Short mmCIF file of C-alpha atoms and ligand atoms in Angstrom, two decimals:
data_model
loop_
_atom_site.label_atom_id
_atom_site.label_comp_id
_atom_site.label_asym_id
_atom_site.label_seq_id
_atom_site.Cartn_x
_atom_site.Cartn_y
_atom_site.Cartn_z
CA MET U 1 -14.47 -7.23 22.31
CA SER U 2 -13.96 -7.77 18.63
CA ALA U 3 -17.32 -7.86 16.83
CA LEU U 4 -15.70 -9.97 14.15
CA LEU U 5 -14.61 -12.78 16.48
CA PRO U 6 -18.03 -14.52 16.81
CA PHE U 7 -18.33 -14.48 13.02
CA LEU U 8 -14.86 -16.00 12.59
CA ARG U 9 -15.65 -18.68 15.20
CA ARG U 10 -18.84 -19.67 13.37
CA LEU U 11 -17.03 -19.69 10.04
CA ILE U 12 -14.25 -21.93 11.40
CA ALA U 13 -16.80 -24.23 13.09
CA ALA U 14 -18.64 -24.59 9.78
CA GLN U 15 -15.75 -25.03 7.38
CA GLY U 16 -12.53 -25.62 9.32
CA PRO U 17 -9.45 -23.45 9.80
CA LEU U 18 -9.07 -20.38 7.57
CA SER U 19 -6.05 -19.62 5.45
CA VAL U 20 -4.03 -16.68 6.78
CA ALA U 21 -5.04 -14.81 3.62
CA ALA U 22 -8.76 -15.37 4.28
CA TYR U 23 -8.27 -14.28 7.90
CA MET U 24 -6.42 -11.11 6.90
CA ALA U 25 -8.93 -10.27 4.16
CA LEU U 26 -11.86 -10.62 6.57
CA ALA U 27 -10.16 -8.80 9.46
CA LEU U 28 -9.50 -5.80 7.21
CA GLY U 29 -12.32 -5.96 4.71
CA HIS U 30 -15.39 -7.68 6.24
CA PRO U 31 -18.23 -5.42 5.04
CA ARG U 32 -19.63 -4.69 8.51
CA HIS U 33 -16.80 -5.39 10.96
CA GLY U 34 -13.61 -5.12 8.90
CA TYR U 35 -10.93 -2.80 10.26
CA TYR U 36 -10.83 -0.45 7.25
CA MET U 37 -14.58 -0.63 6.68
CA THR U 38 -15.47 0.82 10.06
CA ARG U 39 -12.94 3.54 10.85
CA ASP U 40 -10.34 6.07 9.78
CA PRO U 41 -7.13 4.62 11.24
CA LEU U 42 -4.86 7.47 10.12
CA GLY U 43 -3.54 10.60 11.72
CA ALA U 44 -2.01 11.66 14.99
CA ARG U 45 -4.67 10.07 17.21
CA GLY U 46 -5.17 7.02 15.01
CA ASP U 47 -3.47 3.65 14.90
CA PHE U 48 -0.77 4.71 12.48
CA THR U 49 0.32 7.58 10.31
CA THR U 50 1.58 7.69 6.75
CA ALA U 51 3.88 9.88 4.67
CA PRO U 52 1.14 12.15 3.22
CA GLU U 53 -0.26 12.71 6.74
CA ILE U 54 3.22 13.61 8.00
CA SER U 55 4.00 16.25 5.38
CA GLN U 56 2.51 17.97 2.35
CA LEU U 57 6.00 17.66 0.83
CA PHE U 58 5.26 14.01 0.06
CA GLY U 59 2.34 14.65 -2.30
CA GLU U 60 4.05 17.72 -3.72
CA SER U 61 7.13 15.65 -4.59
CA LEU U 62 5.05 12.90 -6.19
CA ALA U 63 3.38 15.58 -8.33
CA VAL U 64 6.81 16.31 -9.81
CA TRP U 65 7.19 12.58 -10.49
CA CYS U 66 3.83 12.50 -12.28
CA ALA U 67 4.56 15.62 -14.33
CA LEU U 68 7.93 14.31 -15.55
CA ALA U 69 6.61 10.80 -16.22
CA TRP U 70 3.74 12.32 -18.22
CA GLU U 71 6.21 14.31 -20.35
CA ALA U 72 8.16 11.10 -21.05
CA MET U 73 4.91 9.39 -22.07
CA GLY U 74 4.39 12.06 -24.75
CA ARG U 75 1.79 14.05 -22.79
CA PRO U 76 -1.21 11.82 -23.61
CA ALA U 77 -4.59 13.48 -23.03
CA PRO U 78 -6.90 12.42 -21.61
CA LEU U 79 -5.31 9.97 -19.20
CA ASN U 80 -6.31 8.20 -16.01
CA LEU U 81 -4.66 9.36 -12.80
CA VAL U 82 -5.29 6.51 -10.35
CA GLU U 83 -4.55 6.17 -6.67
CA LEU U 84 -4.89 2.82 -4.91
CA GLY U 85 -6.08 3.03 -1.28
CA PRO U 86 -6.02 6.82 -0.93
CA GLY U 87 -6.60 6.94 2.86
CA ARG U 88 -7.86 10.41 3.74
CA GLY U 89 -7.27 11.77 0.23
CA THR U 90 -4.41 13.92 1.49
CA LEU U 91 -1.84 12.69 -1.01
CA MET U 92 -4.12 13.24 -4.00
CA ALA U 93 -5.17 16.70 -2.75
CA ASP U 94 -1.52 17.79 -2.28
CA LEU U 95 -0.56 16.27 -5.62
CA LEU U 96 -3.36 17.97 -7.59
CA ARG U 97 -2.76 21.35 -5.94
CA THR U 98 0.87 21.11 -7.08
CA LEU U 99 -0.03 19.92 -10.60
CA ASP U 100 -2.33 22.94 -11.00
CA ARG U 101 0.80 25.06 -10.57
CA VAL U 102 3.62 23.06 -12.17
CA ALA U 103 1.76 21.08 -14.87
CA PRO U 104 -1.67 22.64 -15.50
CA ASP U 105 -2.03 20.74 -18.80
CA LEU U 106 -1.70 17.46 -16.94
CA ALA U 107 -4.13 18.62 -14.25
CA ARG U 108 -6.68 19.37 -16.98
CA ALA U 109 -6.07 16.14 -18.89
CA ALA U 110 -6.29 13.83 -15.87
CA HIS U 111 -9.37 11.78 -15.09
CA ILE U 112 -8.98 11.07 -11.39
CA HIS U 113 -9.91 7.60 -10.13
CA LEU U 114 -9.67 6.60 -6.49
CA VAL U 115 -9.71 2.86 -5.83
CA GLU U 116 -11.14 2.42 -2.34
CA THR U 117 -13.26 -0.19 -0.57
CA SER U 118 -13.84 1.58 2.75
CA PRO U 119 -16.97 3.76 2.95
CA VAL U 120 -15.50 5.67 5.90
CA LEU U 121 -12.30 6.58 4.06
CA ARG U 122 -14.16 7.26 0.84
CA ALA U 123 -16.20 9.90 2.69
CA LYS U 124 -12.95 11.51 3.92
CA GLN U 125 -11.56 11.45 0.39
CA GLU U 126 -14.74 13.05 -0.95
CA SER U 127 -14.37 15.97 1.42
CA ALA U 128 -10.61 16.33 0.78
CA LEU U 129 -11.28 16.37 -2.98
CA SER U 130 -14.64 18.14 -3.05
CA ALA U 131 -13.38 20.73 -5.52
CA ARG U 132 -12.21 18.01 -7.92
CA ASN U 133 -13.92 15.95 -10.53
CA ALA U 134 -12.97 12.52 -9.18
CA ALA U 135 -14.51 9.07 -9.56
CA TRP U 136 -14.45 6.30 -6.95
CA GLN U 137 -14.00 2.65 -7.86
CA GLU U 138 -14.08 -0.51 -5.78
CA THR U 139 -11.46 -2.19 -7.96
CA LEU U 140 -8.90 -1.15 -10.56
CA ALA U 141 -10.80 -3.26 -13.11
CA ARG U 142 -13.49 -0.55 -13.13
CA VAL U 143 -11.07 2.13 -14.31
CA PRO U 144 -11.43 2.51 -18.11
CA PRO U 145 -8.44 1.51 -20.26
CA GLY U 146 -6.03 4.10 -21.65
CA PRO U 147 -2.91 6.08 -20.71
CA LEU U 148 -2.22 5.77 -17.02
CA LEU U 149 -0.43 7.34 -14.09
CA LEU U 150 -0.90 5.22 -10.96
CA ILE U 151 0.24 5.66 -7.37
CA GLY U 152 -0.07 3.34 -4.37
CA ASN U 153 1.37 4.42 -1.03
CA GLU U 154 1.09 1.96 1.86
CA PHE U 155 -1.53 0.07 -0.11
CA PHE U 156 0.07 -3.26 -1.03
CA ASP U 157 0.99 -4.06 2.59
CA ALA U 158 -2.74 -4.19 3.41
CA LEU U 159 -3.43 -6.94 0.86
CA PRO U 160 -3.84 -10.44 2.29
CA VAL U 161 -0.76 -12.67 2.48
CA GLN U 162 -0.87 -16.42 2.24
CA GLN U 163 1.58 -18.11 4.60
CA PHE U 164 3.38 -21.43 4.46
CA ILE U 165 5.17 -23.03 7.37
CA ARG U 166 7.98 -25.57 7.18
CA ASP U 167 6.99 -28.47 9.40
CA GLY U 168 8.56 -31.91 9.53
CA GLY U 169 10.59 -31.15 6.40
CA VAL U 170 7.52 -30.21 4.28
CA TRP U 171 5.79 -26.94 3.51
CA ARG U 172 2.24 -26.71 4.84
CA GLU U 173 -0.25 -23.90 4.49
CA ARG U 174 -0.42 -21.92 7.73
CA ARG U 175 -3.98 -21.53 8.94
CA VAL U 176 -6.04 -19.89 11.65
CA ASP U 177 -8.10 -22.09 13.99
CA TRP U 178 -10.22 -21.56 17.10
CA ASP U 179 -8.71 -23.00 20.28
CA ALA U 180 -11.78 -23.76 22.38
CA ALA U 181 -9.83 -24.46 25.60
CA ALA U 182 -7.84 -21.23 25.43
CA GLU U 183 -10.80 -19.35 23.86
CA ARG U 184 -8.70 -17.63 21.25
CA LEU U 185 -7.59 -17.86 17.65
CA VAL U 186 -4.35 -19.76 17.05
CA PHE U 187 -2.11 -20.57 14.11
CA VAL U 188 -2.05 -24.19 12.99
CA ALA U 189 -0.18 -26.04 10.25
CA GLY U 190 -2.56 -27.21 7.52
CA PRO U 191 -2.03 -29.97 4.99
CA PRO U 192 1.17 -30.13 2.93
CA LEU U 193 1.15 -27.83 -0.10
CA PRO U 194 4.27 -28.76 -2.03
CA GLY U 195 5.50 -26.84 -5.04
CA LEU U 196 4.26 -23.38 -4.07
CA VAL U 197 7.41 -22.19 -2.29
CA PRO U 198 10.20 -21.02 -4.64
CA ALA U 199 13.38 -23.08 -4.86
CA ALA U 200 15.50 -20.24 -3.41
CA VAL U 201 13.90 -20.65 0.02
CA ALA U 202 12.43 -24.17 -0.17
CA ASP U 203 15.14 -25.76 1.99
CA ALA U 204 14.55 -23.50 4.99
CA PRO U 205 14.68 -25.08 8.47
CA ASP U 206 11.58 -26.28 10.32
CA GLY U 207 9.53 -23.45 11.76
CA SER U 208 10.34 -21.08 8.87
CA VAL U 209 7.44 -19.12 7.43
CA TYR U 210 7.20 -18.09 3.79
CA GLU U 211 4.67 -15.52 2.56
CA THR U 212 3.15 -14.90 -0.84
CA ASN U 213 0.60 -12.33 -1.83
CA PRO U 214 -1.53 -13.66 -4.70
CA VAL U 215 -3.86 -10.65 -4.62
CA ALA U 216 -0.94 -8.21 -4.87
CA ALA U 217 0.59 -10.25 -7.68
CA ALA U 218 -2.66 -10.38 -9.65
CA LEU U 219 -3.14 -6.64 -9.26
CA ALA U 220 0.45 -5.83 -10.29
CA GLU U 221 0.03 -8.06 -13.33
CA GLU U 222 -3.18 -6.21 -14.23
CA ILE U 223 -1.37 -2.87 -13.92
CA GLY U 224 1.50 -4.28 -15.99
CA ALA U 225 -0.94 -5.28 -18.74
CA ARG U 226 -2.41 -1.76 -18.77
CA LEU U 227 1.08 -0.29 -19.09
CA ALA U 228 1.84 -2.64 -21.98
CA ALA U 229 -1.38 -1.65 -23.78
CA ALA U 230 -1.08 2.15 -23.41
CA PRO U 231 1.60 4.62 -22.29
CA GLY U 232 1.87 4.84 -18.55
CA ALA U 233 3.82 4.71 -15.32
CA ALA U 234 3.09 3.34 -11.86
CA LEU U 235 4.77 4.07 -8.54
CA VAL U 236 4.48 1.81 -5.50
CA ILE U 237 5.84 2.96 -2.14
CA ASP U 238 5.73 0.70 0.89
CA TYR U 239 7.84 -1.10 3.45
CA GLY U 240 9.14 -4.50 2.60
CA ARG U 241 12.04 -6.53 1.35
CA ARG U 242 14.03 -6.29 -1.85
CA ARG U 243 14.41 -10.02 -2.31
CA THR U 244 12.22 -13.05 -1.80
CA ALA U 245 13.00 -14.54 1.62
CA THR U 246 11.44 -16.42 4.50
CA GLY U 247 10.04 -14.56 7.49
CA ASP U 248 6.71 -14.09 9.24
CA THR U 249 5.94 -10.39 8.77
CA LEU U 250 2.21 -10.41 9.50
CA ALA U 251 1.74 -7.82 12.25
CA ALA U 252 -1.10 -6.08 14.04
CA ILE U 253 -0.81 -2.35 14.65
CA GLN U 254 -2.94 -0.53 17.17
CA GLY U 255 -2.37 2.92 18.64
CA GLY U 256 0.95 3.21 16.80
CA ARG U 257 2.33 0.03 18.41
CA LYS U 258 2.97 -3.34 16.86
CA ASP U 259 0.80 -5.80 18.77
CA ALA U 260 2.48 -9.09 19.51
CA ASP U 261 -0.41 -11.24 18.31
CA PRO U 262 -2.03 -10.55 14.92
CA LEU U 263 -4.88 -12.88 15.94
CA ALA U 264 -5.78 -11.03 19.16
CA ALA U 265 -8.15 -8.36 17.87
CA PRO U 266 -9.49 -9.07 14.36
CA GLY U 267 -11.25 -6.01 12.96
CA GLU U 268 -9.95 -3.81 15.79
CA ALA U 269 -6.27 -3.65 14.82
CA ASP U 270 -4.65 -2.92 11.48
CA LEU U 271 -3.00 -5.94 9.89
CA THR U 272 -0.04 -5.54 7.62
CA ALA U 273 2.64 -7.65 5.99
CA HIS U 274 5.87 -6.64 4.30
CA VAL U 275 5.74 -6.21 0.56
CA ASP U 276 7.94 -8.62 -1.42
CA PHE U 277 9.27 -6.14 -3.99
CA ALA U 278 10.96 -8.86 -6.05
CA ALA U 279 7.64 -10.69 -6.41
CA LEU U 280 5.83 -7.45 -7.19
CA ALA U 281 8.36 -6.52 -9.89
CA ALA U 282 8.04 -10.01 -11.41
CA ALA U 283 4.25 -9.61 -11.53
CA PHE U 284 4.46 -6.17 -13.22
CA ALA U 285 6.85 -7.69 -15.76
CA LYS U 286 4.56 -10.69 -16.31
CA GLY U 287 1.82 -8.25 -17.28
CA GLY U 288 4.17 -6.64 -19.82
CA ALA U 289 5.59 -3.61 -17.98
CA ARG U 290 9.21 -2.68 -17.33
CA CYS U 291 10.32 -2.18 -13.71
CA ARG U 292 12.99 0.02 -12.15
CA GLY U 293 14.05 -0.04 -8.53
CA PRO U 294 13.36 -0.48 -5.79
CA THR U 295 15.08 2.60 -4.52
CA THR U 296 14.55 4.02 -1.05
CA GLN U 297 11.86 6.59 -0.29
CA GLY U 298 14.60 8.99 0.85
CA GLU U 299 16.52 8.72 -2.41
CA LEU U 300 13.37 9.10 -4.49
CA LEU U 301 12.13 12.20 -2.65
CA ARG U 302 15.57 13.81 -2.80
CA ALA U 303 15.76 13.17 -6.54
CA LEU U 304 12.36 14.83 -6.88
CA GLY U 305 13.66 17.96 -5.19
CA ILE U 306 12.06 17.71 -1.75
CA GLU U 307 14.89 19.67 -0.13
CA THR U 308 14.58 22.59 -2.57
CA ARG U 309 10.84 22.67 -2.00
CA LEU U 310 11.36 22.56 1.76
CA ALA U 311 13.72 25.54 1.56
CA ALA U 312 11.19 27.51 -0.52
CA LEU U 313 8.34 26.80 1.91
CA ARG U 314 10.48 27.68 4.93
CA GLU U 315 11.19 31.15 3.54
CA ARG U 316 7.49 32.01 3.69
CA ALA U 317 6.81 30.26 7.00
CA THR U 318 6.74 31.40 10.62
CA PRO U 319 9.55 29.92 12.77
CA ALA U 320 7.12 27.37 14.24
CA GLN U 321 5.84 26.38 10.80
CA ALA U 322 9.40 26.15 9.48
CA ALA U 323 10.36 23.81 12.32
CA ALA U 324 7.33 21.61 11.64
CA LEU U 325 8.12 21.45 7.92
CA GLU U 326 11.71 20.53 8.73
CA ARG U 327 10.62 17.78 11.14
CA GLY U 328 8.18 16.35 8.60
CA ALA U 329 10.80 16.27 5.85
CA ARG U 330 13.33 14.59 8.15
CA ARG U 331 10.81 11.87 8.99
CA LEU U 332 10.17 11.24 5.30
CA ILE U 333 13.77 11.14 4.12
CA GLY U 334 15.91 10.65 7.23
CA PRO U 335 18.07 7.51 7.31
CA GLU U 336 16.81 6.62 10.79
CA GLY U 337 13.22 6.09 9.68
CA MET U 338 10.98 6.03 6.65
CA GLY U 339 13.72 7.31 4.34
CA THR U 340 15.43 3.92 4.26
CA LEU U 341 12.70 1.59 5.59
CA PHE U 342 10.31 2.45 2.78
CA LEU U 343 11.06 1.36 -0.77
CA ALA U 344 9.77 2.70 -4.07
CA LEU U 345 9.27 0.61 -7.20
CA ALA U 346 8.41 2.06 -10.61
CA ALA U 347 6.78 0.24 -13.52
CA THR U 348 6.36 1.80 -16.95
CA SER U 349 5.34 0.90 -20.45
CA PRO U 350 8.21 -1.23 -21.79
CA ASP U 351 9.55 1.37 -24.25
CA LEU U 352 9.64 4.33 -21.85
CA PRO U 353 12.82 5.67 -20.23
CA ALA U 354 13.51 5.33 -16.51
CA PRO U 355 11.08 7.58 -14.63
CA PRO U 356 12.42 10.40 -12.40
CA GLY U 357 14.31 9.12 -9.38
CA PHE U 358 15.06 5.74 -10.96
CA ALA U 359 17.99 4.54 -13.05
CA ASP U 360 18.17 1.82 -15.69
N1 LIG P 1 -2.42 5.65 0.90
C1 LIG P 1 -2.94 6.21 2.13
C2 LIG P 1 -3.64 5.19 3.03
C3 LIG P 1 -2.92 3.95 3.40
S1 LIG P 1 -3.93 2.87 4.38
C4 LIG P 1 -1.87 6.97 2.85
O1 LIG P 1 -0.72 6.84 2.47
O2 LIG P 1 -2.19 7.67 3.81
C5 LIG P 1 -4.52 1.71 3.18
C6 LIG P 1 -5.62 2.22 2.29
O3 LIG P 1 -5.98 1.18 1.37
C7 LIG P 1 -6.90 2.63 2.96
O4 LIG P 1 -7.47 3.71 2.24
C8 LIG P 1 -7.76 1.37 2.81
O5 LIG P 1 -9.12 1.58 2.99
C9 LIG P 1 -7.38 0.94 1.42
N2 LIG P 1 -7.59 -0.47 1.08
C10 LIG P 1 -7.19 -1.54 1.80
N3 LIG P 1 -7.47 -2.68 1.14
C11 LIG P 1 -8.03 -2.31 -0.03
C12 LIG P 1 -8.52 -3.02 -1.18
N4 LIG P 1 -8.48 -4.35 -1.21
N5 LIG P 1 -9.01 -2.32 -2.21
C13 LIG P 1 -9.04 -0.96 -2.18
N6 LIG P 1 -8.60 -0.24 -1.13
C14 LIG P 1 -8.12 -0.90 -0.07
#
């Protein structure tokens, strides 16, 4: 049984139904029972896997992105190299190993900051990066100002979404309540909250759900402000939609499967929601940055030379290793999977050219 459920019941009894955002934030981030706070969900036996866990080619390709973006920035030194939600630290380890080889000046100039709230994952990151001089921060705000390279892979989808539901011709906040008869958490429609749903979708039919992510927007704006104040570039890769639209995308993932009910196992299942890339780009721009994209993960990795790198690695590999490398690369860039499902958005200082893999 979910250790978080009794806490959520008491909270709802004391103060009424929770917003979906409060529910999601607690289910993932409650200090003692939150999903990310208590476990490492990644890897083959975990609840889900991510691009850096699938293939070293992912981090190696993003190293090329960082090296070229740094050149375009005028090679500032020192600079902050920041990763948001670094998981097991695999991406940063692969990226730094490649930078040592292809851009040693950047590797030397970079102050590495890992923004992570989970003690379990932080411990994994510490062992993956034990040879590196890295600093851990609970929030981006703790990273000192200055030139910046920032990466976030499958990070923004873990931030809490607020949901609205169209009900009786008005938009109400969607909330989470305890159904005592059924003994489970249920969604309910809260009081009307007019004016928060953009005009483009405001006329949606009854039953429609609209999601916003105020935490993601605030963070993107903060990154945008950093990029306006000093040279820098940021790269966000995640699954989501290109344009603002209605749709309930809140999902629970356990053992690699999407659970039907995101309220069934708070703290025991991962919760995720699609990233609204249009909203994210608007927030970067509000902070003062310039955005390019989104493009697809497949297009980005191809532009960064993943296929050339694959060919080089295969030459030195055993047949079994070569087959595994090939499979990993296909999963990352193939049209049937992550290659088209995942989108990449770049934000830079306003006067910088389009970063590698992106066009104006
Ligand atoms: N980027 C990694 C891990 C993705 S899982 C990869 O691609 O493998 C999401 C990561 O974000 C985890 O490390 C999780 O602990 C972290 N995370 C989730 N919410 C966070 C928050 N609000 N602040 C900082 N880190 C967070």
